[in-house]
Short mmCIF file of C-alpha atoms in Angstrom, two decimals:
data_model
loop_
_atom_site.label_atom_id
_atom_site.label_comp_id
_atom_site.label_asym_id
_atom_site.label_seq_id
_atom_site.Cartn_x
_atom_site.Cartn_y
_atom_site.Cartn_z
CA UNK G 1 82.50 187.03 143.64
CA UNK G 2 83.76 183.99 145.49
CA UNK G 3 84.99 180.45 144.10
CA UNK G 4 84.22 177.58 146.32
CA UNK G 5 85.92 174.21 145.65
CA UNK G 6 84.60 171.14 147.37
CA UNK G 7 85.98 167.67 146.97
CA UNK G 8 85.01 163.79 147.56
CA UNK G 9 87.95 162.25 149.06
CA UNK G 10 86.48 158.79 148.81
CA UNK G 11 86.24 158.81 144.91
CA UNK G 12 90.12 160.51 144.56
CA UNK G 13 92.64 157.52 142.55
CA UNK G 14 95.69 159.41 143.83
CA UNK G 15 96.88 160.38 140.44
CA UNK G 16 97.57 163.80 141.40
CA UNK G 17 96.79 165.48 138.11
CA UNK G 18 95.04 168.41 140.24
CA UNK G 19 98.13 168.60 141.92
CA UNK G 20 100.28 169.28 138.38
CA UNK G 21 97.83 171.66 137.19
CA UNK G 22 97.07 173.99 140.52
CA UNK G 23 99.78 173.12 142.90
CA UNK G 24 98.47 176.40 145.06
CA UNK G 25 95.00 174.89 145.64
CA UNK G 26 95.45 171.30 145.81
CA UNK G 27 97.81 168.59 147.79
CA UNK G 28 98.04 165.02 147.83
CA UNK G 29 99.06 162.89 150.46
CA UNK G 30 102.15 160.78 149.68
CA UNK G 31 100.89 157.44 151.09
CA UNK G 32 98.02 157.04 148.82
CA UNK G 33 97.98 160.12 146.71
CA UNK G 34 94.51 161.17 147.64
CA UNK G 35 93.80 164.92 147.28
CA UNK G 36 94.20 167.45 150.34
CA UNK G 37 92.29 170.91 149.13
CA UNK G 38 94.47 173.93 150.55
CA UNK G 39 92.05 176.03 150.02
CA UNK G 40 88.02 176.30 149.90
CA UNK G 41 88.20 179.61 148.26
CA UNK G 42 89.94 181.08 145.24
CA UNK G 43 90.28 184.39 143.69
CA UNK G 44 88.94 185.36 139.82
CA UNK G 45 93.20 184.98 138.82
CA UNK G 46 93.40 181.06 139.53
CA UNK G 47 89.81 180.17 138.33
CA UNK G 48 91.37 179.24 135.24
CA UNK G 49 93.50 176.71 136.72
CA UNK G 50 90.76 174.86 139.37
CA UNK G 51 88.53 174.50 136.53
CA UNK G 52 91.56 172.91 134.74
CA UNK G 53 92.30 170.27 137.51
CA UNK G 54 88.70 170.06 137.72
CA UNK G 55 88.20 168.99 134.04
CA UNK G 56 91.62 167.01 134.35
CA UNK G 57 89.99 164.73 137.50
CA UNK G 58 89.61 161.04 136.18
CA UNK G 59 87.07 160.54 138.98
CA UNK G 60 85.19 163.86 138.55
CA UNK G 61 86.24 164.74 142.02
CA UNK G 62 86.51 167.95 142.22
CA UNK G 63 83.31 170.88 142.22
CA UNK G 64 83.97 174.39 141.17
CA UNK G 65 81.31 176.75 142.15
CA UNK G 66 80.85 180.34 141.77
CA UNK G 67 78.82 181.48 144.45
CA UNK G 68 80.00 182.31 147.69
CA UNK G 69 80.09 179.74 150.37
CA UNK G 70 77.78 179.15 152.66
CA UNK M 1 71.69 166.33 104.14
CA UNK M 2 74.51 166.98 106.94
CA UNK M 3 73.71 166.94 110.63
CA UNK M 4 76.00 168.92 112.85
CA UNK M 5 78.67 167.10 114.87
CA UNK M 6 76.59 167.96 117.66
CA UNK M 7 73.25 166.97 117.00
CA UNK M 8 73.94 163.03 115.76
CA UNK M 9 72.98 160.04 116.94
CA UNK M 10 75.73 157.92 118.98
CA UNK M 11 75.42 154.31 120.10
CA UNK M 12 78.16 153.69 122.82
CA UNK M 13 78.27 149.91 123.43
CA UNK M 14 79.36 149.21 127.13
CA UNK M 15 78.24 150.61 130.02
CA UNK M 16 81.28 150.43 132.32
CA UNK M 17 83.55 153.17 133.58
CA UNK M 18 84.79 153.70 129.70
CA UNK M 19 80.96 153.35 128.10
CA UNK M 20 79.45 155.88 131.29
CA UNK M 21 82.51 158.35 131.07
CA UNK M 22 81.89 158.45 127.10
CA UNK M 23 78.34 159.08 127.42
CA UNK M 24 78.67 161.55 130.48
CA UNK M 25 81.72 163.03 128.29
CA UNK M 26 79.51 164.23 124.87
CA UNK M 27 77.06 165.96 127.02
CA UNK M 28 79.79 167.93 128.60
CA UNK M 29 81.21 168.57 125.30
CA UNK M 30 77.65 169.97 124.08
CA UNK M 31 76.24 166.78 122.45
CA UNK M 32 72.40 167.49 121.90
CA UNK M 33 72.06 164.32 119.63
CA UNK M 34 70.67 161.10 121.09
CA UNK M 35 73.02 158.83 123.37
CA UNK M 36 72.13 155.34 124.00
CA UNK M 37 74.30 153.18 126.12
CA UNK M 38 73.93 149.56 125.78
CA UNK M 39 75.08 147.36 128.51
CA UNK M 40 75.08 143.55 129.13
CA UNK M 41 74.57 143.84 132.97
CA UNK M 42 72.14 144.74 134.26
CA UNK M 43 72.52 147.09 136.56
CA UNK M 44 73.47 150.62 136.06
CA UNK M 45 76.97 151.42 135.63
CA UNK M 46 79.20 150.86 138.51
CA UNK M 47 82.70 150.84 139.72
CA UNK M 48 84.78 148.02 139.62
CA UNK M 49 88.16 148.71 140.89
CA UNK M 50 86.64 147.84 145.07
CA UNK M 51 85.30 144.70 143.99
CA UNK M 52 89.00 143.69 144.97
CA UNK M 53 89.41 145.43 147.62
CA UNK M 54 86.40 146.74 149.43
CA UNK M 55 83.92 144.68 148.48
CA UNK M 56 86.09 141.32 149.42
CA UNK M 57 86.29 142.66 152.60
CA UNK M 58 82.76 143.21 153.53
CA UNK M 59 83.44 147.00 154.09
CA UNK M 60 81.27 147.85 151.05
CA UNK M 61 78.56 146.16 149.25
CA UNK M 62 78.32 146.03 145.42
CA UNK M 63 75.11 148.07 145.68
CA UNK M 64 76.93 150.95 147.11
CA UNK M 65 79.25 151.07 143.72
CA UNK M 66 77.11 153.06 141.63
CA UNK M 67 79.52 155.73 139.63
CA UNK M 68 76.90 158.09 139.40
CA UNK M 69 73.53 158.49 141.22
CA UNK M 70 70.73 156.71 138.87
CA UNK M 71 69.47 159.93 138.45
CA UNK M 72 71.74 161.11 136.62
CA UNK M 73 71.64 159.43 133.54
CA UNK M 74 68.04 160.52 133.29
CA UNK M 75 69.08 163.89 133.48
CA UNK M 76 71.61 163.76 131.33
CA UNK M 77 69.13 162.54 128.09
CA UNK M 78 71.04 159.58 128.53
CA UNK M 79 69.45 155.87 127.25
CA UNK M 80 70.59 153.73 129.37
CA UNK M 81 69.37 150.34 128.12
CA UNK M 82 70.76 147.74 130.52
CA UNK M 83 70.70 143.63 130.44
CA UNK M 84 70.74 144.19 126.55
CA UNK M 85 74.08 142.97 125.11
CA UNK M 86 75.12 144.18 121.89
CA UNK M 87 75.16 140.73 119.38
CA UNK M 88 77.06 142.37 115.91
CA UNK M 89 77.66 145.29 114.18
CA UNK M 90 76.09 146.21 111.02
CA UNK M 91 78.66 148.38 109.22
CA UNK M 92 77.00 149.42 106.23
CA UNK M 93 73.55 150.26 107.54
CA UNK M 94 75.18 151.45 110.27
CA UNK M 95 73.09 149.75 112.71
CA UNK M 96 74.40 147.94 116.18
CA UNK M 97 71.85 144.50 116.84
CA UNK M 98 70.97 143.19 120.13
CA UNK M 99 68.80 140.03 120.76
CA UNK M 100 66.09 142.09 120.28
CA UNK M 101 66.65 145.41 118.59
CA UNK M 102 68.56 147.25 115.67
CA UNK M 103 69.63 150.47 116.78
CA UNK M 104 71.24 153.02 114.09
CA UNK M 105 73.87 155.44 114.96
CA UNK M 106 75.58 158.57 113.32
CA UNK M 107 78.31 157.97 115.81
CA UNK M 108 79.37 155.00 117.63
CA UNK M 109 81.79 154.13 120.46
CA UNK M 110 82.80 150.59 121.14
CA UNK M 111 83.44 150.17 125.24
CA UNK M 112 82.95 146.55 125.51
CA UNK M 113 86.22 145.87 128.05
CA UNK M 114 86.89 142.52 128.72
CA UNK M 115 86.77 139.08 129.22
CA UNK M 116 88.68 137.44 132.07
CA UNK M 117 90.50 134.35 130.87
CA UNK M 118 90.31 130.86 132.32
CA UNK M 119 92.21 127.93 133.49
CA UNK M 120 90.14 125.32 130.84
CA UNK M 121 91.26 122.61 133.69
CA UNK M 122 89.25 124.39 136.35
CA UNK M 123 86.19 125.59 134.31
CA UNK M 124 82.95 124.63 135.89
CA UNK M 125 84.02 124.04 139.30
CA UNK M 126 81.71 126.12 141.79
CA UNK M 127 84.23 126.95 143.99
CA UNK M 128 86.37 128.69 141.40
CA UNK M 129 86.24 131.73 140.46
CA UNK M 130 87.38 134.91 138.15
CA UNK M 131 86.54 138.25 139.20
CA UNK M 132 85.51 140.79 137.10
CA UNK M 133 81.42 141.62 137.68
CA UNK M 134 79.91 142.84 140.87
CA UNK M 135 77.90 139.31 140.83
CA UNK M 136 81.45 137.50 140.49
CA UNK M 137 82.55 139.43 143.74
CA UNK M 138 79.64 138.84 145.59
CA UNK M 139 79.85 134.96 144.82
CA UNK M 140 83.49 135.82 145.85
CA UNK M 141 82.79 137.40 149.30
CA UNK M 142 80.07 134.71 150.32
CA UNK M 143 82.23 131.95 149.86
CA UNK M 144 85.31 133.82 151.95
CA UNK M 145 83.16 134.03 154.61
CA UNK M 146 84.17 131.09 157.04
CA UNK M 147 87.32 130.01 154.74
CA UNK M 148 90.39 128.92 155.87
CA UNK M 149 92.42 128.76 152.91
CA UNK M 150 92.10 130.31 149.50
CA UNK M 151 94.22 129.32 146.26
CA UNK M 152 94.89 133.03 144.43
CA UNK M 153 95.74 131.66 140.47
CA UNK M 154 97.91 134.26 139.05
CA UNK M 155 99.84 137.49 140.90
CA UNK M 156 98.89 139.86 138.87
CA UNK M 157 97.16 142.99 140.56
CA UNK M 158 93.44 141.53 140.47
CA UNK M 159 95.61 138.81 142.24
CA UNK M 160 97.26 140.41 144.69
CA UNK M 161 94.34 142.39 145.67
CA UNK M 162 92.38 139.37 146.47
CA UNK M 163 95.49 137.99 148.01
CA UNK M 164 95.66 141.42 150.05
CA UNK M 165 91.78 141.26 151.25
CA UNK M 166 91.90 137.90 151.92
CA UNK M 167 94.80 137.91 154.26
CA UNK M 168 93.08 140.77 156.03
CA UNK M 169 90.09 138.56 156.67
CA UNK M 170 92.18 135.87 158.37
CA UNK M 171 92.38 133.39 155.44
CA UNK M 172 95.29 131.68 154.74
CA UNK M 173 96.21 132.39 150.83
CA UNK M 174 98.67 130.56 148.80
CA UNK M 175 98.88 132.15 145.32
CA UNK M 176 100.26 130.23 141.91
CA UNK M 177 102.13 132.00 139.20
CA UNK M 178 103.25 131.02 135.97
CA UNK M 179 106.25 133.34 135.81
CA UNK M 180 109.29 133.36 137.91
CA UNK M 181 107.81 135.89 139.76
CA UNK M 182 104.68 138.22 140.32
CA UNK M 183 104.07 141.00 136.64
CA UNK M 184 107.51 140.00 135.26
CA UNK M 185 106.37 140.85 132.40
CA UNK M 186 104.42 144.27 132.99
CA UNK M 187 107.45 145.87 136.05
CA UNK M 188 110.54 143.83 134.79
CA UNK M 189 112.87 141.68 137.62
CA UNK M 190 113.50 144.31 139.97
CA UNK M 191 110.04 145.39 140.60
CA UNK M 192 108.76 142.14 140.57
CA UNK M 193 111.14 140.48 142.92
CA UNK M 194 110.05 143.37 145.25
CA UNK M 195 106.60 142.41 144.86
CA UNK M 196 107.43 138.79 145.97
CA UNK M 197 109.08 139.99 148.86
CA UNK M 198 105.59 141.90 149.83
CA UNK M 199 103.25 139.00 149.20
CA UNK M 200 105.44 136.82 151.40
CA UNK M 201 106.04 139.40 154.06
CA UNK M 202 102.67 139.31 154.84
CA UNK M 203 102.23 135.32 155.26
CA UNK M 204 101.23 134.62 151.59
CA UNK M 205 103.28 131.37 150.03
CA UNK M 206 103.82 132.16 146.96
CA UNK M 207 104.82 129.06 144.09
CA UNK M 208 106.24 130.27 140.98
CA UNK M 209 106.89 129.34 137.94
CA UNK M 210 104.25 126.63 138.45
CA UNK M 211 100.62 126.21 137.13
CA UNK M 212 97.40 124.65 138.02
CA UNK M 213 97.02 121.57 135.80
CA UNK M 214 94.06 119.81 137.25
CA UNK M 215 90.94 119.73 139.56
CA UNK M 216 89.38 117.75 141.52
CA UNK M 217 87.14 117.97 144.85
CA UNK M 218 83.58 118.29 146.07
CA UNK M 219 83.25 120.20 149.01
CA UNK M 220 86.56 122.13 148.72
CA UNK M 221 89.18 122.24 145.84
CA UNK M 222 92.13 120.27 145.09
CA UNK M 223 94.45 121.57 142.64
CA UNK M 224 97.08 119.39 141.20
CA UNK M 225 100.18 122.05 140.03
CA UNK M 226 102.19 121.29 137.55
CA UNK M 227 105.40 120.56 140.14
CA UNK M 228 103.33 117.34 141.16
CA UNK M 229 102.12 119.27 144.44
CA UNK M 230 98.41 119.17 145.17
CA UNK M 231 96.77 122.61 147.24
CA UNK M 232 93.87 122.07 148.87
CA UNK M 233 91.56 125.39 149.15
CA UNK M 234 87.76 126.46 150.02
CA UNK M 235 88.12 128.08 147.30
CA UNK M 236 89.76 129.62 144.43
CA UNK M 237 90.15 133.01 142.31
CA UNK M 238 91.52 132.74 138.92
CA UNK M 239 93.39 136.18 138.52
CA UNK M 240 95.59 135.33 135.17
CA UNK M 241 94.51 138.30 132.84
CA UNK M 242 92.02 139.65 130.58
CA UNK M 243 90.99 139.32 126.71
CA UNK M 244 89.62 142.27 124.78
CA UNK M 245 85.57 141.40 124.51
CA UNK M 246 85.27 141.76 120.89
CA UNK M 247 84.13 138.16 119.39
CA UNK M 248 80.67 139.93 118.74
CA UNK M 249 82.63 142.19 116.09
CA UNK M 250 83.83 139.30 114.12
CA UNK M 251 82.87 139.80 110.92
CA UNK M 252 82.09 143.45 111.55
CA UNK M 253 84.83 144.42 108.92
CA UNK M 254 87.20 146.25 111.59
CA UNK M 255 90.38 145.11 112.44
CA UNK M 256 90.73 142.46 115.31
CA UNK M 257 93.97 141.51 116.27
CA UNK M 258 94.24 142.19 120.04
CA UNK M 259 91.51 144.37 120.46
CA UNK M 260 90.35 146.98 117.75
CA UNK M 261 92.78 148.19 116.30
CA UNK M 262 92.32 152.05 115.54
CA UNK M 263 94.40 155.22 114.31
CA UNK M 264 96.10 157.99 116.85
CA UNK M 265 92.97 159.72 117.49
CA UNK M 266 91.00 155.82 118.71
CA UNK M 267 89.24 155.83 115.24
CA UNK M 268 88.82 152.17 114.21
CA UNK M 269 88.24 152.86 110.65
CA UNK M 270 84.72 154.03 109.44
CA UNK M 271 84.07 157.37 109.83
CA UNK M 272 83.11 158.17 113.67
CA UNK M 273 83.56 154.92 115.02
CA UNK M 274 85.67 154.97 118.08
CA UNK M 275 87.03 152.23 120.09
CA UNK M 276 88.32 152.98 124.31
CA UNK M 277 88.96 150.97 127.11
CA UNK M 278 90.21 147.45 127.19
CA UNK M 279 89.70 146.79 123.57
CA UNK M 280 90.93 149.97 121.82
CA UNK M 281 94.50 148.98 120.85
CA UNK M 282 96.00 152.41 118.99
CA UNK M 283 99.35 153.67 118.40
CA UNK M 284 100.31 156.09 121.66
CA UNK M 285 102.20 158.56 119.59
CA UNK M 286 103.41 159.60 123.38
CA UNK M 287 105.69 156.43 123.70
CA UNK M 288 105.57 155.68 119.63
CA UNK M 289 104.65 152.16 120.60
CA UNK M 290 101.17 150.84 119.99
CA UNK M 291 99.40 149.39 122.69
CA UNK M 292 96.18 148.16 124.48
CA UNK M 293 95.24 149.41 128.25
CA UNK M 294 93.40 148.07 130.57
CA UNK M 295 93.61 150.29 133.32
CA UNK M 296 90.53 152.31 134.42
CA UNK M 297 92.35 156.37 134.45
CA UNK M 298 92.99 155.41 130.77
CA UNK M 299 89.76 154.06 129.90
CA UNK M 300 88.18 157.57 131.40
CA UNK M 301 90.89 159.63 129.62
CA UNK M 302 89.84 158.09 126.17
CA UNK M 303 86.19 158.58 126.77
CA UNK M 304 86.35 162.15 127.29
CA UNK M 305 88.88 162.33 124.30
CA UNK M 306 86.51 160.71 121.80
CA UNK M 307 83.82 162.62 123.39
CA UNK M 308 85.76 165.52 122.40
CA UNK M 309 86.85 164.42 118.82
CA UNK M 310 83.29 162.90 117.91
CA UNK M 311 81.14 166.35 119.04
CA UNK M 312 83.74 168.48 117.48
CA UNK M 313 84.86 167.03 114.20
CA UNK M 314 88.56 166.49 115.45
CA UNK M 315 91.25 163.67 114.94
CA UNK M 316 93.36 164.57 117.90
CA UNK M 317 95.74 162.11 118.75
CA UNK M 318 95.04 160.19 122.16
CA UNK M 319 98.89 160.55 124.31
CA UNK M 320 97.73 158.65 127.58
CA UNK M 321 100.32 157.78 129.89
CA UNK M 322 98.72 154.98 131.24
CA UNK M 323 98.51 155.72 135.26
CA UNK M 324 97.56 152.78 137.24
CA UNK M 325 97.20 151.98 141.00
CA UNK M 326 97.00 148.89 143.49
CA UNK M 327 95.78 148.92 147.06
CA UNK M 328 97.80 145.63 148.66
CA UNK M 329 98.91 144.95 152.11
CA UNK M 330 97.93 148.58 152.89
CA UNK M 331 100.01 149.87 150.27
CA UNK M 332 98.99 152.18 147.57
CA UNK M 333 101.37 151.05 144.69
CA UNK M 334 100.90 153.39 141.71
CA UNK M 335 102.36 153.28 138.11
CA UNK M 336 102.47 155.19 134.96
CA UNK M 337 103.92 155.32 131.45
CA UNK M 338 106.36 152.16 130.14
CA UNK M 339 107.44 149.70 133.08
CA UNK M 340 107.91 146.50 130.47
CA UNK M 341 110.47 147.48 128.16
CA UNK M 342 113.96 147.92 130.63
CA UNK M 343 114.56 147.50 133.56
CA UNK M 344 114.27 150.89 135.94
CA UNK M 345 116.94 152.61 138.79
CA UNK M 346 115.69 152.62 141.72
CA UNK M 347 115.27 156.15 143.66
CA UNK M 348 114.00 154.77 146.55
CA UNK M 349 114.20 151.00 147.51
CA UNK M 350 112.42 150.57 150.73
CA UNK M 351 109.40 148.77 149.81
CA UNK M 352 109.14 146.96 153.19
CA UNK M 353 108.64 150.39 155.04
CA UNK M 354 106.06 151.10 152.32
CA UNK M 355 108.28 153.31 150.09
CA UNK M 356 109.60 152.75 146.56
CA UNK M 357 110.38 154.69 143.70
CA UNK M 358 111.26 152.97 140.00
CA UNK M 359 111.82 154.78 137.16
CA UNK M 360 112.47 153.20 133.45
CA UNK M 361 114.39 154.65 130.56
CA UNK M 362 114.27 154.23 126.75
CA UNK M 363 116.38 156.23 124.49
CA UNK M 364 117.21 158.65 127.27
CA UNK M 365 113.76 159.76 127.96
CA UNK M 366 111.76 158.84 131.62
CA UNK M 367 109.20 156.71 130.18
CA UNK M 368 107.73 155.00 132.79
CA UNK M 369 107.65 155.10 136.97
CA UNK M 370 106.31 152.38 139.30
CA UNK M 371 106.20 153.80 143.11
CA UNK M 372 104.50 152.93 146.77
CA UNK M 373 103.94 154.99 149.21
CA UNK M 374 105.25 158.45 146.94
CA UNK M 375 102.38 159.92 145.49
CA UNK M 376 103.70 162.83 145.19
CA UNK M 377 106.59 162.06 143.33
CA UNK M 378 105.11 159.87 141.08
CA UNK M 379 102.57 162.36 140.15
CA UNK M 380 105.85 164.43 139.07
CA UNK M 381 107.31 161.35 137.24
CA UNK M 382 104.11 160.70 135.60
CA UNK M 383 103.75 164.62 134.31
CA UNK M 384 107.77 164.54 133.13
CA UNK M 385 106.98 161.45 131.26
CA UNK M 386 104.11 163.55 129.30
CA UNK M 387 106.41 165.89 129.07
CA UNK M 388 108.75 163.81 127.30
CA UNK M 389 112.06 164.65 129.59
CA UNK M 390 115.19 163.62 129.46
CA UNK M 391 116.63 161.22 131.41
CA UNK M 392 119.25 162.74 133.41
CA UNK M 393 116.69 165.85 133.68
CA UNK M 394 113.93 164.02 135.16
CA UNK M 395 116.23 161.81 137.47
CA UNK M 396 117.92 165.21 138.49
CA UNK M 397 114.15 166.50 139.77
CA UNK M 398 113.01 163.34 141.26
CA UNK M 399 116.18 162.80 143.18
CA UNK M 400 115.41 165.83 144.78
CA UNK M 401 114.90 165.32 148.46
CA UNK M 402 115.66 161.42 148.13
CA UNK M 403 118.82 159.58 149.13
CA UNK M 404 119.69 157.10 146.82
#
């Protein structure tokens, strides 16, 4: 089974708490701090960790979903 | 007879970001009890933070600010009761009254943010403003349109955001602050004589240590400042800080100093009664200092931590480290943790190429960070500051990669 990740840029406050938590998955940019996703897909080991940035997201940014993409 | 955590009643009285997050926050935790959300607007919750920015500009309008889809609340068992503010609170029958209605609660979380102050002098006038509500921005935006010169009372960063969006629309902007320069009193000197420097890079005249003493005018304003100087303006925007809204608890029986005053975990008293956002003032066991927010990460972080405490029986201390951020002049500045208290070293100083890096100490711990244009290493300030590092540890990692 796949994990997709999708985020909305235009919500992201640049806080970079995704960032802290799963520095493998998720970027920021320095200018503004918004999020930059480095990568859609994660395995079953780092699950875990998205959903913790996930959770962690003041603006609810960030979607965690199980099936495979499209 | 006891009802499980999860099953009560809660009232949450506010429906802004703190009042929706709270709401949205005990279904996620597994509240199955009834949740009614009383707001005094009346339009579903929205977000305020572009009214500033965005909205001032014209590249968003304030129907487009919705924080969730109206939907939502519907599915999420949700009562949103709009337009109905909430009048006093009823501590012993444990009942919150409207104009119109009693409603009872097993739990109850007070989100009623606050009220932007005034210059008495200036009350009344129709071309000055505060800015606060979508309807105050809109008022804001229509009378921008066409202006020449706007009067920006206060530098603080509702200030300099109008400041910011007005400049980009052409207007000329003089701006008026009490202190000897712009947040003094929430950056300390260094930062704030930095933040001078930006306002007047980018054609803003900015008179401190002055204030607006008198009003006159018709068509336009005049403002007479305290140096004897009269402005003239099409209009103004009164930008000089916030009070907690909590004159409808008077009488209530909790404790109203600045705010509500509550314990570590944002209890104000009576068994599950909670208090986030603007008004909650609690001691931040984080910084051991205890203080009032009103920044909107923090009022989200303390509605999903009451949401959490009220649907599971807990008392967990809140520890927010109070991020904050400011779009101006193209700049995101961003801040975190204690930036009053002492005055910071500077990692980076370079705030006219849009790059700047304060950090503040107190009893050799990193306690606070103020920062443009790093996001990513004030992220790392902000998470060493939870972490409760020391000084010469934390200046050690964020030096990394930075000549000083």
């Amino acid at each position: 089974m796949n994990t997709q990740i999708s985020i909305d840029v235009s919500r992201c406050v640049g806080g970079g708490q995704c960032v802290v938590a799963a520095p493998e998955v998720f970027d920021q940019s320095d200018e503004d701090g918004t999020v930059i996703l480095l990568s859609e897909h994660v395995g079953v080991d780092q699950l875990e960790t998205v959903r913790d940035a996930a959770r962690l997201c003041p603006a609810a940014v960030i979607t965690v979903s199980q099936e495979a993409g499209r | 007879m006891t009802v499980a955590p999860e099953q009560r009643s809660v009232v949450v009285v506010g429906a802004g970001i703190a009042g929706a997050s709270a709401a949205e926050a005990l279904r996620r935790e597994g509240h199955h009890g009834p949740i009614t959300v009383l707001g005094e607007e009346p339009c579903p919750p929205y977000d305020r933070p572009p009214l500033s920015k965005d909205v001032l500009r014209g590249s968003r309008e304030v129907r487009e600010l919705g924080l969730r889809d109206p939907n939502v609340w519907d599915d999420l068992g949700v009562d949103l009761q709009l337009g109905r503010p909430a009048r006093s609170l009823d501590l012993r029958r444990r009942r919150v009254l409207t104009d119109t209605s009693e409603t009872p609660f097993d739990g109850l979380v007070l989100a009623t943010g606050a009220v932007p102050r005034v210059v008495p002098a200036l009350v009344g006038h129709p071309r000055v403003h505060v800015l606060r509500t979508a309807e105050d921005a809109s008022r804001i935006r229509d009378q921008l349109t066409g202006a020449r010169q706007l009067v920006v009372i206060g530098a603080g960063f509702i200030g300099a955001e109008v400041a910011s969006s007005a400049t980009a629309e052409g207007v000329d902007v003089t701006m008026v602050e009490a202190a000897s320069a712009p947040m003094t009193r929430n950056v300390g000197q260094t930062v704030a004589k930095g933040l001078a420097d930006l306002h007047q890079r980018h054609g803003v005249r900015l008179i401190c240590g002055t204030t607006v003493v008198g009003v006159g005018g018709m068509q336009g304003v005049l403002l007479e400042l305290s140096s004897g100087e009269t402005l003239v303006a099409d209009l103004v925007v009164i930008g000089i800080g916030a009070d907690p809204n909590v004159s409808w608890l008077r009488g209530s029986g909790l404790d109203l100093g600045d705010g509500v005053l509550c314990d570590a975990s944002l209890n104000a008293g009576p068994t599950d009664v909670f208090a986030i956002g603007d008004i909650a003032r609690w001691p931040n066991h984080l910084f051991g200092v205890t203080m009032r927010v009103e920044h909107w990460t923090n009022a989200v972080e303390q509605a999903r931590h009451v949401a959490r405490n009220l649907s599971h029986g807990l008392a967990d201390p809140f520890l927010g480290s109070r991020y904050v951020w400011s779009d101006q002049y193209g700049l995101r500045l961003q801040a975190a943790g204690l930036t009053a208290e002492t005055e910071p070293t500077l990692l980076v100083d370079a705030l006219a190429e849009g790059r700047y890096l304060a950090c503040y100490e107190k009893q050799d711990r990193i306690v606070g960070v103020f920062g443009a244009g790093m996001a990513k290493k004030l992220a790392r300030a902000r998470a060493l500051i939870e972490q409760r590092t020391a000084w010469a540890e934390a200046l050690e990692i964020l030096s990394d990669g930075v000549s000083r």
